[in-house]
Amino acid sequence: MIIAPKIRGFICTTAHPEGCAKHVAGQIAVVKSRGLIGNGPKKVLVIGSSTGYGLSSRIAAAFGSNAATIGVFFEKPGEPAKCGTADWYNTAAFEKEAAAAGLYARSFNGDAFSDPVKSEVIAAIKADLGQVDLVIYSLASPRRTDPKSGEVYKSVLKPVGESYTAKNLNTTTGVVNEITIAPAEGDDEAQTTAVMGGEDWELWTDALLEAGVLADGVRTVAYSYIGPEVTWPIYKNGTIGKAKEDLERVQRALDEKLAPLNGKAWVSVNKALVTQASSAIPVVPLYISLLYKVMKADGTHEDTIEQMDRLLRDRIYNGNPQADAAGRIRVDDWEMTPEVQALVGKRWDGVNTENLSELGDFEGYQSSFLRLFGFGLTGVDYAAESDPGVGVPSLER
Ligand code: NAD
């Protein structure tokens, strides 16, 4: 079938298999152009491996360090006449590229929050790899089912304490208007923390430890965001920020649990980038549009692949992780430089619908968003028939 983008708010309900494959190939090329990471990871589990930061982490480990990778994601397969999700096609493409490079890659499509998926993955590690030396935790989800009680927790993106009014960008129309978001109520904060906090990261680590599948010197890393003050009411100080604080609590607990293995847990604070998850956060897409313009002009713009390559190459595996006072790795360092923030802040105050394309990189925002779904990539014939039933090799065995 001919596959074109169908955008509904902040998601695209179609995805292009060849386009996704090109996107993955482009990321692999970035990593390969930087050469091998000295003393990099060799056997890696990526939880949330099919798009955004998790996919880039998997690519950086595989193609930057020749690592065997196991990836876990929760996505819709393609069918002969119906699109699967971009994540599905990304994984199909990643596995094909890995096989061509002689790299082990196996994927699991299921609910990573559940006990059965944890057990299946652990069985695969035991059978195929013995142990893993790096575990990346990169889930972003609107809900989580508690594996014990069956309760479904829902994550919300709300300020805490008082309502928040700020500029906001409609990413479909390019209109900049004002949005007021009511504060969290009831157990919103606890529910969001149950989904996006550290509990499941700890459950994974406990299960992996108990099964004896973590190698001596193991590293585990989960991702966080802080960003500029203008977004703090909705991010850092909002319900999602509370969940991220919980991630740091768990990071400290995991450090203790991993100490007998000479292991280390990290929270890495990453840059604000267009991903499926971030496009759903109010206010953030406007900030990202302004940020892209400034960082592209500066020559410091990175996408998820450059970020994750730098995380492994220049932080976790170079013997100098450069942790901040709270013990976090900061690959948001270039985003957060005073110069970048001063300029973004000035433009934030002045931006409106009319001057958005002058002050911000709305075009870059939209093209990054479309690329996530395999659209807008050079060298792909979008007028040609495409087979949406592409399979993920390791899931067909
Ligand atoms: P994303 O939406 O691009 O990817 C989410 C991944 O989680 C996908 O692979 C998806 O399949 C998987 N997933 C979701 N629910 C699942 C489930 N139940 N079982 C198995 N897999 C599941 O997200 P992202 O933006 O890359 O975010 C990843 C992490 O990085 C999050 O912790 C996020 O807060 C953090 N982060 C993101 C940004 C940003 O700007 N995007 C910045 C800093 C930190």
Coordinates of C-alpha atoms and ligand atoms in Angstrom, one line a residue:
M1 CA 0.0 0.0 0.0
I2 CA 1.0 3.7 -0.3
I3 CA 1.7 5.0 3.2
A4 CA 1.3 8.7 4.0
P5 CA 1.4 10.4 7.4
K6 CA -1.9 10.7 9.3
I7 CA -1.4 13.0 12.2
R8 CA -3.9 13.1 15.0
G9 CA -2.8 15.8 17.6
F10 CA 0.6 14.7 18.9
I11 CA 0.7 11.2 17.3
C12 CA 1.0 9.9 13.8
T13 CA -1.2 6.9 13.3
T14 CA 0.7 5.6 10.3
A15 CA 4.4 4.7 9.8
H16 CA 6.5 4.0 6.8
P17 CA 8.7 0.8 7.0
E18 CA 11.3 1.9 4.5
G19 CA 11.4 5.4 6.0
C20 CA 11.9 3.9 9.5
A21 CA 14.6 1.7 8.2
K22 CA 16.4 4.8 6.7
H23 CA 16.0 6.6 10.0
V24 CA 17.7 3.7 11.8
A25 CA 20.4 3.4 9.2
G26 CA 21.1 7.1 9.6
Q27 CA 21.6 6.7 13.3
I28 CA 23.9 3.7 12.8
A29 CA 26.0 5.8 10.4
V30 CA 26.4 8.5 13.0
V31 CA 27.7 6.0 15.6
K32 CA 30.0 4.2 13.1
S33 CA 31.5 7.5 12.0
R34 CA 32.7 8.1 15.5
G35 CA 34.6 4.7 15.7
L36 CA 34.4 2.2 18.5
I37 CA 33.9 3.1 22.2
G38 CA 36.9 1.9 24.2
N39 CA 35.9 -0.6 26.9
G40 CA 32.2 -0.2 25.9
P41 CA 29.4 -2.5 26.9
K42 CA 29.3 -6.0 25.4
K43 CA 25.9 -7.4 26.5
V44 CA 23.1 -5.0 26.8
L45 CA 19.4 -5.0 27.8
V46 CA 17.4 -2.0 26.7
I47 CA 13.9 -1.7 28.3
G48 CA 12.0 0.6 26.0
S49 CA 14.2 0.0 22.9
S50 CA 12.0 0.8 19.9
T51 CA 12.1 4.6 19.5
G52 CA 13.4 7.8 21.0
Y53 CA 16.2 7.5 23.6
G54 CA 15.9 3.8 24.0
L55 CA 16.3 3.0 20.3
S56 CA 19.3 5.3 20.1
S57 CA 20.8 3.7 23.2
R58 CA 20.5 0.3 21.6
I59 CA 22.1 1.5 18.4
A60 CA 24.9 3.3 20.2
A61 CA 25.7 0.1 22.2
A62 CA 25.5 -2.2 19.2
F63 CA 27.3 -0.2 16.6
G64 CA 29.5 1.8 18.9
S65 CA 30.6 -1.2 21.0
N66 CA 29.7 -4.3 19.0
A67 CA 27.3 -5.2 21.8
A68 CA 24.8 -8.0 21.8
T69 CA 21.5 -6.4 22.6
I70 CA 18.1 -7.5 23.9
G71 CA 15.4 -5.0 23.4
V72 CA 11.9 -4.8 25.1
F73 CA 9.1 -2.7 23.7
F74 CA 5.3 -2.7 23.5
E75 CA 4.1 -2.0 20.0
K76 CA 1.7 -3.0 17.3
P77 CA 3.0 -5.3 14.5
G78 CA 2.4 -4.4 10.9
E79 CA -0.2 -6.5 9.0
P80 CA -0.4 -7.1 5.2
A81 CA -2.8 -4.2 4.7
K82 CA -2.5 -2.2 7.9
C83 CA 0.4 -0.2 9.3
G84 CA 2.2 -1.3 12.4
T85 CA 3.8 1.3 14.7
A86 CA 7.0 3.0 13.8
D87 CA 8.6 1.3 16.7
W88 CA 7.9 -2.1 15.1
Y89 CA 9.5 -1.1 11.9
N90 CA 12.5 0.5 13.7
T91 CA 13.1 -2.8 15.5
A92 CA 12.7 -4.8 12.3
A93 CA 15.3 -2.5 10.6
F94 CA 17.6 -2.6 13.6
E95 CA 17.7 -6.3 13.8
K96 CA 18.4 -6.6 10.1
E97 CA 21.3 -4.2 10.3
A98 CA 22.6 -6.0 13.4
A99 CA 22.5 -9.4 11.7
A100 CA 24.3 -8.0 8.7
A101 CA 27.0 -6.7 11.1
G102 CA 27.2 -10.1 12.8
L103 CA 25.7 -8.8 16.0
Y104 CA 23.3 -10.7 18.2
A105 CA 19.9 -8.9 18.6
R106 CA 16.7 -10.3 20.1
S107 CA 13.6 -8.4 20.9
F108 CA 10.5 -8.8 23.1
N109 CA 7.2 -7.2 22.3
G110 CA 5.2 -7.1 25.5
D111 CA 4.4 -5.2 28.6
A112 CA 7.7 -4.5 30.3
F113 CA 5.9 -3.7 33.6
S114 CA 4.6 -7.2 33.8
D115 CA 6.2 -10.2 35.5
P116 CA 5.9 -12.6 32.6
V117 CA 7.9 -10.3 30.3
K118 CA 10.6 -9.9 32.9
S119 CA 10.8 -13.7 33.2
E120 CA 10.9 -14.3 29.5
V121 CA 13.7 -11.7 29.1
I122 CA 15.7 -13.2 31.9
A123 CA 15.3 -16.7 30.4
A124 CA 16.6 -15.3 27.1
I125 CA 19.6 -13.7 28.8
K126 CA 20.5 -16.9 30.6
A127 CA 20.1 -19.0 27.4
D128 CA 21.8 -16.7 25.0
L129 CA 24.1 -14.3 26.8
G130 CA 24.6 -15.7 30.3
Q131 CA 24.7 -12.2 31.8
V132 CA 24.4 -8.5 30.7
D133 CA 26.8 -5.7 31.6
L134 CA 24.5 -2.7 30.9
V135 CA 20.8 -2.3 31.5
I136 CA 19.1 0.8 30.0
Y137 CA 15.7 1.7 31.3
S138 CA 14.0 4.0 28.8
L139 CA 10.3 3.5 29.2
A140 CA 7.8 6.3 28.6
S141 CA 4.2 5.3 29.1
P142 CA 0.9 6.9 30.0
R143 CA -0.1 3.9 32.2
R144 CA 1.2 1.0 34.1
T145 CA -0.5 -2.1 35.5
D146 CA 0.8 -3.1 38.9
P147 CA 2.2 -6.7 38.4
K148 CA 1.0 -7.7 41.9
S149 CA -2.3 -5.9 42.5
G150 CA -3.4 -5.5 38.9
E151 CA -4.2 -1.8 39.6
V152 CA -3.8 0.4 36.6
Y153 CA -1.9 3.6 37.4
K154 CA -2.3 6.6 35.1
S155 CA 0.4 9.2 34.6
V156 CA -0.7 12.9 34.2
L157 CA 1.2 15.9 33.1
K158 CA 0.1 18.6 35.5
P159 CA 1.6 21.3 37.7
V160 CA 1.6 20.7 41.5
G161 CA 0.0 23.2 43.9
E162 CA -1.3 25.8 41.5
S163 CA -2.5 26.1 38.0
Y164 CA 0.1 27.1 35.3
T165 CA -0.5 29.4 32.4
A166 CA 2.2 29.6 29.7
K167 CA 2.7 29.9 26.0
N168 CA 2.0 26.8 24.1
L169 CA 2.5 25.7 20.5
N170 CA -0.1 23.8 18.5
T171 CA 2.4 21.5 16.6
T172 CA -0.1 20.9 13.8
T173 CA -1.1 24.4 13.0
G174 CA 1.9 26.4 14.2
V175 CA -0.3 28.6 16.3
V176 CA 1.2 30.0 19.5
N177 CA -1.4 30.6 22.2
E178 CA -1.7 30.5 25.9
I179 CA -2.6 27.4 27.9
T180 CA -3.7 27.1 31.5
I181 CA -3.3 23.7 33.1
A182 CA -5.1 22.9 36.3
P183 CA -3.0 21.6 39.2
A184 CA -2.8 17.9 40.1
E185 CA -5.5 16.7 42.4
G186 CA -6.2 13.6 44.5
D187 CA -3.6 11.0 43.9
D188 CA -2.4 12.3 40.6
E189 CA 1.2 12.7 41.9
A190 CA 1.3 9.2 43.3
Q191 CA -0.2 7.7 40.2
T192 CA 2.3 9.5 37.9
T193 CA 5.2 8.3 40.1
A194 CA 3.9 4.8 40.0
V195 CA 4.1 4.9 36.2
M196 CA 7.2 7.1 35.5
G197 CA 9.1 6.8 38.8
G198 CA 11.6 4.2 39.7
E199 CA 9.6 1.4 41.1
D200 CA 9.6 -0.7 37.9
W201 CA 13.3 0.0 37.3
E202 CA 14.0 -1.4 40.8
L203 CA 11.7 -4.4 40.1
W204 CA 13.7 -5.1 36.9
T205 CA 17.0 -4.8 38.7
D206 CA 15.8 -7.0 41.6
A207 CA 14.6 -9.7 39.2
L208 CA 17.9 -9.6 37.2
L209 CA 20.0 -9.7 40.3
E210 CA 18.0 -12.6 41.8
A211 CA 18.4 -14.5 38.6
G212 CA 22.2 -13.9 38.6
V213 CA 22.2 -12.4 35.1
L214 CA 24.0 -9.2 36.0
A215 CA 27.7 -9.3 35.3
D216 CA 30.4 -8.0 37.6
G217 CA 30.8 -4.3 37.0
V218 CA 27.3 -3.9 35.6
R219 CA 25.9 -0.5 34.8
T220 CA 22.3 0.5 34.7
V221 CA 20.9 3.9 33.6
A222 CA 17.5 5.5 33.6
Y223 CA 16.7 8.8 31.9
S224 CA 15.5 12.1 33.3
Y225 CA 14.9 15.7 32.3
I226 CA 15.2 19.0 34.2
G227 CA 15.1 21.8 31.6
P228 CA 14.8 25.6 32.1
E229 CA 12.7 27.4 34.7
V230 CA 10.1 28.4 32.2
T231 CA 9.0 24.7 32.0
W232 CA 9.5 23.8 35.6
P233 CA 5.8 24.2 36.6
I234 CA 4.8 21.6 34.1
Y235 CA 8.0 19.5 34.2
K236 CA 10.5 19.6 37.0
N237 CA 8.1 20.8 39.7
G238 CA 5.1 19.1 38.1
T239 CA 3.8 15.5 38.5
I240 CA 6.3 14.2 36.0
G241 CA 9.2 15.9 37.9
K242 CA 8.0 14.2 41.1
A243 CA 8.2 10.9 39.3
K244 CA 11.8 11.8 38.2
E245 CA 12.7 12.5 41.8
D246 CA 11.6 9.0 42.6
L247 CA 14.0 7.7 39.9
E248 CA 16.8 9.3 41.8
R249 CA 15.7 7.7 45.1
V250 CA 15.8 4.3 43.3
Q251 CA 19.2 5.1 41.7
R252 CA 20.6 5.5 45.2
A253 CA 19.0 2.2 46.3
L254 CA 20.3 0.4 43.3
D255 CA 23.8 1.6 43.9
E256 CA 23.7 -0.2 47.2
K257 CA 22.2 -3.3 45.8
L258 CA 24.7 -3.4 43.0
A259 CA 27.8 -2.7 45.2
P260 CA 28.6 -6.4 45.8
L261 CA 28.9 -6.7 42.0
N262 CA 31.0 -3.5 41.7
G263 CA 28.0 -2.2 39.8
K264 CA 26.7 1.3 39.4
A265 CA 23.3 2.8 38.7
W266 CA 23.0 6.2 37.0
V267 CA 20.3 8.7 36.2
S268 CA 21.2 10.5 33.1
V269 CA 19.6 13.9 32.4
N270 CA 19.1 14.1 28.7
K271 CA 18.4 17.0 26.3
A272 CA 14.8 18.0 25.4
L273 CA 14.2 16.4 22.0
V274 CA 11.3 15.5 19.8
T275 CA 10.1 12.0 20.6
Q276 CA 6.7 10.4 20.8
A277 CA 6.7 11.0 24.5
S278 CA 7.9 14.6 24.6
S279 CA 5.5 15.7 21.9
A280 CA 2.6 14.9 24.3
I281 CA 3.9 17.3 27.0
P282 CA 2.2 20.8 27.0
V283 CA 4.5 23.8 26.5
V284 CA 7.6 21.6 25.8
P285 CA 7.2 21.6 22.0
L286 CA 7.4 25.4 21.9
Y287 CA 10.5 25.3 24.0
I288 CA 12.0 22.6 21.8
S289 CA 11.3 24.7 18.7
L290 CA 13.2 27.7 20.2
L291 CA 16.0 25.5 21.5
Y292 CA 16.6 23.8 18.1
K293 CA 17.0 27.1 16.4
V294 CA 19.6 28.3 18.9
M295 CA 21.5 25.1 19.1
K296 CA 21.5 24.5 15.3
A297 CA 22.9 28.0 14.8
D298 CA 25.5 27.3 17.5
G299 CA 26.5 23.9 16.0
T300 CA 25.7 22.2 19.2
H301 CA 22.4 20.6 18.2
E302 CA 22.2 16.9 18.9
D303 CA 19.5 14.3 18.3
T304 CA 18.9 11.2 20.4
I305 CA 21.6 9.3 18.7
E306 CA 24.3 11.9 19.3
Q307 CA 23.1 12.2 22.9
M308 CA 23.2 8.4 23.6
D309 CA 26.6 8.0 21.8
R310 CA 28.0 10.7 24.0
L311 CA 26.5 9.2 27.1
L312 CA 28.2 5.9 26.5
R313 CA 31.4 7.1 24.9
D314 CA 32.2 10.3 26.9
R315 CA 30.4 9.6 30.2
I316 CA 29.7 6.0 31.4
Y317 CA 32.6 4.3 29.6
N318 CA 35.4 6.9 29.6
G319 CA 36.1 6.7 33.3
N320 CA 34.9 10.2 33.9
P321 CA 31.1 10.4 34.0
Q322 CA 31.3 14.1 35.2
A323 CA 28.4 13.6 37.6
D324 CA 26.7 16.7 39.0
A325 CA 26.3 17.5 42.8
A326 CA 23.3 15.2 43.0
G327 CA 25.2 12.4 41.3
R328 CA 23.5 12.6 38.0
I329 CA 25.1 12.4 34.6
R330 CA 24.3 15.5 32.5
V331 CA 24.2 15.1 28.7
D332 CA 21.8 18.1 28.8
D333 CA 25.0 20.2 29.5
W334 CA 25.0 21.9 26.1
E335 CA 21.3 22.6 26.3
M336 CA 21.7 24.2 29.7
T337 CA 24.6 26.5 29.0
P338 CA 23.8 30.0 30.2
E339 CA 24.3 31.4 26.6
V340 CA 21.8 29.0 25.1
Q341 CA 19.3 29.5 27.9
A342 CA 19.6 33.3 27.8
L343 CA 18.8 33.4 24.1
V344 CA 16.0 30.8 24.3
G345 CA 14.6 32.7 27.3
K346 CA 14.6 36.1 25.4
R347 CA 12.9 34.5 22.4
W348 CA 10.4 32.8 24.6
D349 CA 9.2 36.2 25.9
G350 CA 8.8 37.5 22.4
V351 CA 7.6 34.5 20.4
N352 CA 4.1 34.5 18.8
T353 CA 2.4 32.8 15.9
E354 CA 3.6 35.4 13.4
N355 CA 7.3 35.3 14.3
L356 CA 7.6 31.6 15.3
S357 CA 9.4 30.6 12.1
E358 CA 11.9 33.5 12.6
L359 CA 12.5 32.9 16.3
G360 CA 12.1 29.2 16.4
D361 CA 12.7 26.1 14.3
F362 CA 9.1 25.0 13.8
E363 CA 10.0 23.4 10.5
G364 CA 12.7 21.4 12.3
Y365 CA 10.3 20.4 15.0
Q366 CA 7.8 19.1 12.4
S367 CA 10.3 17.3 10.3
S368 CA 11.8 15.6 13.4
F369 CA 8.4 14.5 14.4
L370 CA 7.6 13.1 11.0
R371 CA 11.0 11.3 10.8
L372 CA 10.0 9.4 14.0
F373 CA 7.4 7.7 11.9
G374 CA 9.6 7.3 8.9
F375 CA 8.4 10.2 6.8
G376 CA 10.5 12.9 5.1
L377 CA 13.7 10.9 4.7
T378 CA 15.8 11.4 1.7
G379 CA 16.0 8.5 -0.7
V380 CA 12.7 6.9 0.2
D381 CA 10.1 6.7 -2.6
Y382 CA 6.9 7.6 -0.7
A383 CA 4.9 7.3 -3.9
A384 CA 5.9 3.6 -4.2
E385 CA 4.0 0.6 -2.8
S386 CA 5.2 -0.4 0.7
D387 CA 4.6 -3.6 2.6
P388 CA 3.3 -2.8 6.0
G389 CA 3.6 -6.5 7.1
V390 CA 7.4 -6.3 7.6
G391 CA 8.3 -8.7 10.5
V392 CA 10.8 -8.4 13.3
P393 CA 13.2 -11.3 12.6
S394 CA 13.7 -12.5 16.2
L395 CA 10.0 -12.4 16.9
E396 CA 9.3 -14.7 13.9
R397 CA 11.7 -17.5 15.0
Ligands
NAD1 P1 9.6 7.3 23.5 O1 8.1 7.6 23.6 O2 10.3 7.8 22.4 O3 9.9 5.7 23.8 C1 9.3 5.0 24.8 C2 9.7 3.5 24.7 O4 9.0 2.9 25.8 C3 9.2 2.8 23.4 O5 10.2 1.9 23.0 C4 8.0 2.1 23.8 O6 7.7 0.9 23.1 C5 8.4 1.7 25.2 N1 7.2 1.3 26.1 C6 6.2 2.1 26.6 N2 5.4 1.4 27.4 C7 5.9 0.1 27.4 C8 5.6 -1.0 28.1 N3 4.5 -1.1 28.9 N4 6.3 -2.2 27.9 C9 7.4 -2.1 27.1 N5 7.8 -1.0 26.5 C10 7.1 0.1 26.6 O7 10.2 8.0 24.9 P2 11.5 8.9 25.1 O8 11.2 10.3 24.9 O9 12.7 8.3 24.4 O10 11.7 8.7 26.7 C11 12.5 7.7 27.2 C12 13.0 8.2 28.6 O11 13.8 9.3 28.4 C13 11.8 8.6 29.5 O12 12.2 8.3 30.8 C14 11.8 10.1 29.4 O13 11.3 10.8 30.5 C15 13.3 10.4 29.2 N6 13.7 11.7 28.6 C16 13.1 12.1 27.4 C17 13.5 13.4 26.9 C18 12.8 13.9 25.7 O14 13.0 15.1 25.4 N7 12.2 13.1 24.9 C19 14.4 14.2 27.6 C20 15.1 13.7 28.7 C21 14.7 12.4 29.2

